Amino acid sequence: MTDSDELSPRLDALRGDFAPLLLAWQRAEGRHHLPWQNTRDPYRVWLSEIMLQQTQVSTVLGYYQRFLARFPTVRELGAAPADEVMALWAGLGYYSRARNLHRCAQQVCEQHGGEFPRSAELLQTLPGIGRSTAAAIASFCFGERTAILDGNVKRVLSRLLAFEGDLASSAQEKRLWRAAEALLPPAGADMPSYTQGLMDLGAGLCTPRSPQCLLCPVSALCAGRAQGDPTRFPIKTRKLKRGRRENWWLWLEQGGRIWLQQRPSEGVWGGLWTLPLFDDEAALLAQARRLGGGEPEALPRVQHALTHLDWVLHPRRLALAAAHDLAPPGPGQWVARERLADYALPAPLKKLIG
Ligand code: SF4
């Protein structure tokens, strides 16, 4: 399928009207009061864009303010110890974002003199900044005419165009990128409101299961709606197969301290501090017997949903006598309860021991 087939007439029909309608709606009814709006500071826009990937606005608000209070500029973030960045990020999930955030700040300082590059093309060369995030920063901060295509915008545009291509295919995704570029408004000065308008439409009206077509500013142009069932789009056939994993967690306490281990920097919970993990209960009990603290207390299991995985964790708690001096399993350290806030803990662990 090429752009000279059914997509071209649809794009032609939209081109003159879509951007003006979206712009007028965004200016009158879109979101204007989020703390990262009304700024052209690429540091703030970048920080918010990274936090908003896979995380809701209501959750991001507090984290955004805390990060800015602690790291008011990209230089301060770049100069901070990685552990401190991870600790401040703890609870937001998808920790590779925090590692890339820190690396990106360092690169901006080392390779760009502490200033973010001013084009989407160059922004994409930085860690953790993909094509859509780069476009969002460049359009918000520098008025560059460049298209975003995050998950929400894919949904809006594929409905608007009744886009039959399967977005599991990279060729079809590229085709949608080209359509997104064809719809951009002609003036760079309109780009911040246009980009925000697409985001607002996807987040507020053109939602996954129940799009509010009656309230939508572009409903008269929407081919998906005209066909009767816009929720048929986007089309994506390849479903992620979710796995299931089970582990046993040994919660060792001694005199107000907890034994924590740092996870390897790559992989699930990379770089975070957790309790020792075991593949089965027998291995955990053998370790507990070696430490001689008696039978560990079985606590209710913890369910944790990761992108591709349902993770079930079975915590077992064991209090060791103060005089006990056998080394707990693996490399790790005793952390006093009052110092836990200095350590980046995954959210389920924080909840468990907090
Ligand atoms: S008319 Fe409905 S389906 Fe089409 S863009 Fe608007 S909200 Fe989405």
Short mmCIF file of C-alpha atoms and ligand atoms in Angstrom, two decimals:
data_model
loop_
_atom_site.label_atom_id
_atom_site.label_comp_id
_atom_site.label_asym_id
_atom_site.label_seq_id
_atom_site.Cartn_x
_atom_site.Cartn_y
_atom_site.Cartn_z
CA MET A 1 0.00 0.00 0.00
CA THR A 2 1.43 3.42 -0.90
CA ASP A 3 0.47 6.99 -0.08
CA SER A 4 -0.86 7.41 -3.60
CA ASP A 5 -3.72 5.02 -2.76
CA GLU A 6 -6.64 5.78 -0.47
CA LEU A 7 -4.64 7.84 2.05
CA SER A 8 -3.77 10.69 -0.32
CA PRO A 9 -7.33 11.92 -0.96
CA ARG A 10 -8.00 11.75 2.80
CA LEU A 11 -4.91 13.77 3.54
CA ASP A 12 -5.85 16.28 0.83
CA ALA A 13 -9.29 16.65 2.36
CA LEU A 14 -7.82 17.27 5.81
CA ARG A 15 -4.85 19.42 4.98
CA GLY A 16 -6.49 22.84 4.87
CA ASP A 17 -8.90 22.40 7.78
CA PHE A 18 -7.41 20.06 10.35
CA ALA A 19 -4.66 22.27 11.80
CA PRO A 20 -6.81 25.47 12.06
CA LEU A 21 -9.62 23.56 13.81
CA LEU A 22 -7.23 21.86 16.21
CA LEU A 23 -5.42 25.13 16.95
CA ALA A 24 -8.63 27.05 17.67
CA TRP A 25 -9.83 24.27 19.96
CA GLN A 26 -6.53 23.96 21.81
CA ARG A 27 -6.38 27.71 22.42
CA ALA A 28 -9.96 27.83 23.70
CA GLU A 29 -10.34 24.50 25.47
CA GLY A 30 -7.03 22.68 25.69
CA ARG A 31 -4.77 22.35 28.72
CA HIS A 32 -2.77 25.46 29.58
CA HIS A 33 -1.96 25.22 33.25
CA LEU A 34 0.28 22.22 33.65
CA PRO A 35 3.55 23.29 35.29
CA TRP A 36 5.63 22.36 32.24
CA GLN A 37 3.48 24.42 29.89
CA ASN A 38 3.98 28.12 29.24
CA THR A 39 7.72 27.61 29.15
CA ARG A 40 10.15 27.30 26.31
CA ASP A 41 12.90 26.01 28.54
CA PRO A 42 13.98 22.75 26.89
CA TYR A 43 15.21 21.35 30.21
CA ARG A 44 11.73 21.58 31.74
CA VAL A 45 9.96 20.37 28.60
CA TRP A 46 12.36 17.45 28.23
CA LEU A 47 12.00 16.46 31.90
CA SER A 48 8.20 16.47 31.65
CA GLU A 49 8.17 14.58 28.35
CA ILE A 50 10.37 11.79 29.74
CA MET A 51 8.29 11.54 32.92
CA LEU A 52 5.02 11.49 30.95
CA GLN A 53 6.08 8.50 28.87
CA GLN A 54 3.97 5.65 30.26
CA THR A 55 2.97 7.66 33.35
CA GLN A 56 -0.16 9.70 34.04
CA VAL A 57 -0.13 13.46 34.46
CA SER A 58 -1.47 13.26 38.03
CA THR A 59 1.46 11.04 39.08
CA VAL A 60 4.06 13.09 37.25
CA LEU A 61 3.09 16.41 38.89
CA GLY A 62 4.75 15.74 42.26
CA TYR A 63 7.85 14.10 40.77
CA TYR A 64 8.34 16.97 38.33
CA GLN A 65 8.24 19.56 41.12
CA ARG A 66 10.62 17.55 43.33
CA PHE A 67 13.11 17.04 40.48
CA LEU A 68 13.11 20.73 39.62
CA ALA A 69 13.50 21.74 43.26
CA ARG A 70 16.51 19.44 43.62
CA PHE A 71 17.95 19.92 40.10
CA PRO A 72 16.91 23.37 38.83
CA THR A 73 19.13 23.08 35.73
CA VAL A 74 20.48 20.38 33.47
CA ARG A 75 23.96 21.03 34.88
CA GLU A 76 22.86 20.18 38.41
CA LEU A 77 21.16 17.02 37.20
CA GLY A 78 24.20 15.97 35.16
CA ALA A 79 26.53 16.53 38.12
CA ALA A 80 24.38 14.55 40.61
CA PRO A 81 25.33 11.00 41.68
CA ALA A 82 23.34 8.36 39.77
CA ASP A 83 22.03 6.92 43.05
CA GLU A 84 20.47 10.23 44.00
CA VAL A 85 18.69 10.51 40.64
CA MET A 86 17.41 6.95 40.96
CA ALA A 87 16.21 7.57 44.53
CA LEU A 88 14.23 10.63 43.42
CA TRP A 89 12.76 8.66 40.51
CA ALA A 90 11.76 5.67 42.64
CA GLY A 91 8.04 4.95 42.28
CA LEU A 92 7.69 6.35 38.74
CA GLY A 93 8.60 2.96 37.24
CA TYR A 94 10.34 2.14 33.92
CA TYR A 95 13.72 2.86 35.50
CA SER A 96 15.65 2.85 32.24
CA ARG A 97 14.08 6.29 31.78
CA ALA A 98 15.89 7.56 34.89
CA ARG A 99 19.22 6.09 33.80
CA ASN A 100 18.86 7.67 30.36
CA LEU A 101 17.70 10.94 31.90
CA HIS A 102 20.90 11.15 33.88
CA ARG A 103 23.10 10.13 30.92
CA CYS A 104 21.32 12.61 28.70
CA ALA A 105 21.92 15.47 31.17
CA GLN A 106 25.60 14.51 31.29
CA GLN A 107 25.86 14.50 27.49
CA VAL A 108 24.11 17.86 27.19
CA CYS A 109 26.72 19.28 29.57
CA GLU A 110 29.75 17.51 28.11
CA GLN A 111 28.97 17.69 24.39
CA HIS A 112 26.63 20.68 24.03
CA GLY A 113 27.95 23.15 26.60
CA GLY A 114 24.93 22.72 28.89
CA GLU A 115 22.40 23.75 26.18
CA PHE A 116 19.96 21.34 24.57
CA PRO A 117 20.38 21.11 20.77
CA ARG A 118 17.75 23.16 18.94
CA SER A 119 16.60 20.65 16.31
CA ALA A 120 14.64 17.40 16.54
CA GLU A 121 17.31 15.72 14.46
CA LEU A 122 20.07 16.50 16.96
CA LEU A 123 17.89 15.97 20.02
CA GLN A 124 17.31 12.40 18.85
CA THR A 125 21.01 11.66 19.21
CA LEU A 126 20.74 11.99 23.01
CA PRO A 127 20.06 9.00 25.32
CA GLY A 128 16.38 8.30 25.96
CA ILE A 129 15.09 10.82 23.41
CA GLY A 130 13.20 9.09 20.61
CA ARG A 131 11.80 10.63 17.48
CA SER A 132 8.47 11.72 18.98
CA THR A 133 10.00 13.14 22.18
CA ALA A 134 12.59 15.03 20.13
CA ALA A 135 9.81 16.49 17.99
CA ALA A 136 7.80 17.51 21.05
CA ILE A 137 10.78 19.39 22.54
CA ALA A 138 11.72 21.01 19.21
CA SER A 139 8.17 22.11 18.44
CA PHE A 140 7.39 23.39 21.96
CA CYS A 141 10.67 25.18 22.54
CA PHE A 142 11.93 26.16 19.09
CA GLY A 143 8.78 26.18 16.93
CA GLU A 144 10.20 23.54 14.60
CA ARG A 145 7.70 22.10 12.10
CA THR A 146 8.16 18.49 13.05
CA ALA A 147 5.57 15.81 13.84
CA ILE A 148 5.04 13.89 17.07
CA LEU A 149 3.64 10.37 16.99
CA ASP A 150 3.36 8.92 20.48
CA GLY A 151 0.75 6.29 21.38
CA ASN A 152 -2.06 8.82 21.86
CA VAL A 153 -1.34 10.60 18.60
CA LYS A 154 -1.17 7.32 16.70
CA ARG A 155 -4.67 6.64 17.92
CA VAL A 156 -6.00 10.09 16.95
CA LEU A 157 -4.45 10.10 13.47
CA SER A 158 -5.27 6.51 12.63
CA ARG A 159 -8.93 7.22 13.47
CA LEU A 160 -8.97 10.53 11.67
CA LEU A 161 -7.61 8.88 8.52
CA ALA A 162 -9.34 5.49 9.01
CA PHE A 163 -5.81 4.19 8.63
CA GLU A 164 -6.06 0.52 7.71
CA GLY A 165 -2.32 -0.17 7.92
CA ASP A 166 -1.16 -2.53 10.68
CA LEU A 167 0.98 -0.45 13.04
CA ALA A 168 2.85 -3.56 14.14
CA SER A 169 4.61 -3.18 10.78
CA SER A 170 7.36 -0.56 10.68
CA ALA A 171 6.54 0.26 7.04
CA GLN A 172 2.98 1.15 8.05
CA GLU A 173 4.20 3.13 11.01
CA LYS A 174 6.46 5.13 8.69
CA ARG A 175 3.47 5.76 6.48
CA LEU A 176 1.60 7.22 9.46
CA TRP A 177 4.63 9.37 10.30
CA ARG A 178 4.48 10.78 6.76
CA ALA A 179 0.77 11.51 7.20
CA ALA A 180 1.50 13.27 10.52
CA GLU A 181 4.08 15.44 8.75
CA ALA A 182 1.67 16.26 5.93
CA LEU A 183 -0.86 17.65 8.42
CA LEU A 184 1.46 20.13 10.19
CA PRO A 185 0.40 23.78 10.16
CA PRO A 186 2.46 26.01 7.84
CA ALA A 187 3.71 28.44 10.52
CA GLY A 188 6.33 27.43 13.07
CA ALA A 189 4.74 29.87 15.53
CA ASP A 190 1.68 27.60 15.66
CA MET A 191 3.66 24.47 16.45
CA PRO A 192 3.51 24.63 20.28
CA SER A 193 -0.31 24.90 20.28
CA TYR A 194 -0.68 22.36 17.49
CA THR A 195 1.49 19.76 19.23
CA GLN A 196 -0.27 20.41 22.53
CA GLY A 197 -3.63 20.16 20.74
CA LEU A 198 -2.84 16.68 19.43
CA MET A 199 -1.77 15.60 22.91
CA ASP A 200 -4.88 17.10 24.51
CA LEU A 201 -7.19 15.50 21.96
CA GLY A 202 -5.63 12.08 22.51
CA ALA A 203 -5.65 12.38 26.30
CA GLY A 204 -9.06 13.99 26.77
CA LEU A 205 -11.45 13.18 23.92
CA CYS A 206 -10.10 10.56 21.55
CA THR A 207 -9.57 8.03 24.32
CA PRO A 208 -8.92 4.32 23.68
CA ARG A 209 -12.32 2.83 24.49
CA SER A 210 -14.90 5.62 24.40
CA PRO A 211 -13.94 8.54 22.16
CA GLN A 212 -16.07 11.63 22.77
CA CYS A 213 -16.77 12.28 19.09
CA LEU A 214 -19.67 14.64 19.81
CA LEU A 215 -17.30 17.03 21.56
CA CYS A 216 -14.43 16.59 19.15
CA PRO A 217 -13.31 19.68 17.21
CA VAL A 218 -12.39 17.63 14.13
CA SER A 219 -15.29 15.17 14.10
CA ALA A 220 -16.59 16.50 10.76
CA LEU A 221 -13.25 15.54 9.19
CA CYS A 222 -12.87 12.16 10.88
CA ALA A 223 -13.00 9.20 8.49
CA GLY A 224 -12.97 6.69 11.35
CA ARG A 225 -16.08 8.25 12.83
CA ALA A 226 -17.73 8.48 9.39
CA GLN A 227 -17.24 4.74 9.01
CA GLY A 228 -19.16 4.18 12.23
CA ASP A 229 -16.64 2.54 14.55
CA PRO A 230 -13.56 4.66 15.27
CA THR A 231 -12.42 2.31 18.05
CA ARG A 232 -11.48 -0.15 15.30
CA PHE A 233 -8.37 2.03 14.90
CA PRO A 234 -5.45 1.88 15.40
CA ILE A 235 -4.98 -1.55 13.90
CA LYS A 236 -2.19 -3.49 15.53
CA THR A 237 -2.19 -7.24 15.17
CA ARG A 238 0.90 -8.35 17.02
CA LYS A 239 -0.12 -8.68 20.64
CA LEU A 240 2.48 -8.76 23.34
CA LYS A 241 2.55 -12.12 25.04
CA ARG A 242 2.59 -11.54 28.78
CA GLY A 243 4.77 -13.78 30.85
CA ARG A 244 4.48 -14.70 34.52
CA ARG A 245 7.30 -14.87 37.00
CA GLU A 246 7.43 -15.89 40.64
CA ASN A 247 10.10 -15.10 43.18
CA TRP A 248 10.58 -15.28 46.94
CA TRP A 249 11.79 -12.19 48.79
CA LEU A 250 13.81 -12.48 51.98
CA TRP A 251 13.14 -9.53 54.26
CA LEU A 252 15.92 -9.63 56.85
CA GLU A 253 15.81 -7.24 59.78
CA GLN A 254 18.29 -6.76 62.54
CA GLY A 255 18.19 -4.01 65.15
CA GLY A 256 16.13 -1.57 63.04
CA ARG A 257 18.15 -2.24 59.88
CA ILE A 258 17.12 -4.03 56.67
CA TRP A 259 19.42 -5.99 54.37
CA LEU A 260 19.26 -4.55 50.82
CA GLN A 261 20.95 -5.54 47.59
CA GLN A 262 21.43 -3.40 44.51
CA ARG A 263 20.14 -4.87 41.23
CA PRO A 264 22.41 -4.91 38.17
CA SER A 265 22.08 -1.69 36.15
CA GLU A 266 20.34 -3.35 33.19
CA GLY A 267 17.08 -5.30 33.29
CA VAL A 268 14.04 -5.14 35.54
CA TRP A 269 14.48 -2.67 38.43
CA GLY A 270 17.99 -1.98 37.12
CA GLY A 271 20.10 -0.09 39.68
CA LEU A 272 17.39 -0.17 42.38
CA TRP A 273 17.79 -1.60 45.88
CA THR A 274 15.68 -4.61 46.83
CA LEU A 275 15.48 -7.54 49.22
CA PRO A 276 17.39 -10.70 48.23
CA LEU A 277 15.38 -12.62 45.62
CA PHE A 278 15.09 -16.41 45.36
CA ASP A 279 13.70 -18.57 42.57
CA ASP A 280 11.91 -20.89 44.95
CA GLU A 281 10.86 -21.06 48.57
CA ALA A 282 13.19 -23.97 49.39
CA ALA A 283 16.25 -21.88 48.50
CA LEU A 284 15.00 -19.04 50.68
CA LEU A 285 14.32 -21.36 53.62
CA ALA A 286 17.77 -22.94 53.30
CA GLN A 287 19.30 -19.48 53.54
CA ALA A 288 17.10 -18.62 56.53
CA ARG A 289 18.19 -21.84 58.29
CA ARG A 290 21.83 -20.99 57.62
CA LEU A 291 21.29 -17.64 59.32
CA GLY A 292 19.62 -19.38 62.24
CA GLY A 293 16.85 -16.87 62.79
CA GLY A 294 14.03 -19.40 63.00
CA GLU A 295 11.10 -19.86 60.65
CA PRO A 296 10.51 -16.76 58.45
CA GLU A 297 7.05 -15.20 58.67
CA ALA A 298 5.06 -15.61 55.43
CA LEU A 299 3.51 -12.30 54.35
CA PRO A 300 0.77 -11.81 51.72
CA ARG A 301 2.09 -12.05 48.21
CA VAL A 302 2.78 -8.91 46.17
CA GLN A 303 1.60 -8.68 42.54
CA HIS A 304 3.52 -6.37 40.27
CA ALA A 305 2.62 -5.76 36.61
CA LEU A 306 5.53 -4.99 34.28
CA THR A 307 5.17 -4.28 30.56
CA HIS A 308 5.56 -7.89 29.45
CA LEU A 309 5.30 -9.66 32.72
CA ASP A 310 3.11 -10.32 35.74
CA TRP A 311 5.50 -10.65 38.62
CA VAL A 312 4.39 -12.39 41.82
CA LEU A 313 6.62 -11.89 44.84
CA HIS A 314 6.29 -13.87 48.08
CA PRO A 315 7.82 -11.93 50.98
CA ARG A 316 9.19 -13.88 53.94
CA ARG A 317 10.27 -11.88 56.96
CA LEU A 318 13.00 -12.91 59.34
CA ALA A 319 14.17 -10.95 62.39
CA LEU A 320 17.74 -11.74 63.42
CA ALA A 321 19.03 -11.34 66.94
CA ALA A 322 21.12 -8.22 67.54
CA ALA A 323 24.20 -10.32 68.34
CA HIS A 324 23.90 -12.32 65.13
CA ASP A 325 26.97 -11.94 62.93
CA LEU A 326 26.54 -14.39 60.00
CA ALA A 327 26.73 -12.62 56.64
CA PRO A 328 23.37 -12.39 54.84
CA PRO A 329 23.20 -13.72 51.26
CA GLY A 330 25.13 -12.10 48.42
CA PRO A 331 26.62 -8.61 48.22
CA GLY A 332 24.50 -5.99 49.93
CA GLN A 333 24.34 -3.72 52.94
CA TRP A 334 22.42 -3.13 56.13
CA VAL A 335 20.34 0.02 55.84
CA ALA A 336 18.82 1.74 58.87
CA ARG A 337 15.08 2.33 58.48
CA GLU A 338 15.49 6.09 58.83
CA ARG A 339 17.94 6.09 55.90
CA LEU A 340 15.69 4.17 53.49
CA ALA A 341 14.61 7.41 51.79
CA ASP A 342 18.20 7.79 50.47
CA TYR A 343 17.89 4.53 48.53
CA ALA A 344 16.03 4.02 45.25
CA LEU A 345 13.51 1.31 46.12
CA PRO A 346 10.95 -0.11 43.68
CA ALA A 347 7.41 1.01 44.54
CA PRO A 348 6.13 -2.42 45.72
CA LEU A 349 9.03 -2.73 48.16
CA LYS A 350 8.51 0.78 49.48
CA LYS A 351 4.90 -0.15 50.14
CA LEU A 352 5.88 -3.40 51.81
CA ILE A 353 8.49 -2.14 54.21
CA GLY A 354 7.58 1.57 54.36
S1 SF4 B 1 -14.19 12.26 15.90
FE1 SF4 B 1 -13.97 10.78 17.51
S2 SF4 B 1 -12.59 9.21 16.69
FE2 SF4 B 1 -12.43 11.01 15.36
S3 SF4 B 1 -10.67 12.13 16.20
FE3 SF4 B 1 -12.51 12.96 17.17
S4 SF4 B 1 -12.75 11.80 19.09
FE4 SF4 B 1 -11.32 10.68 17.77
#
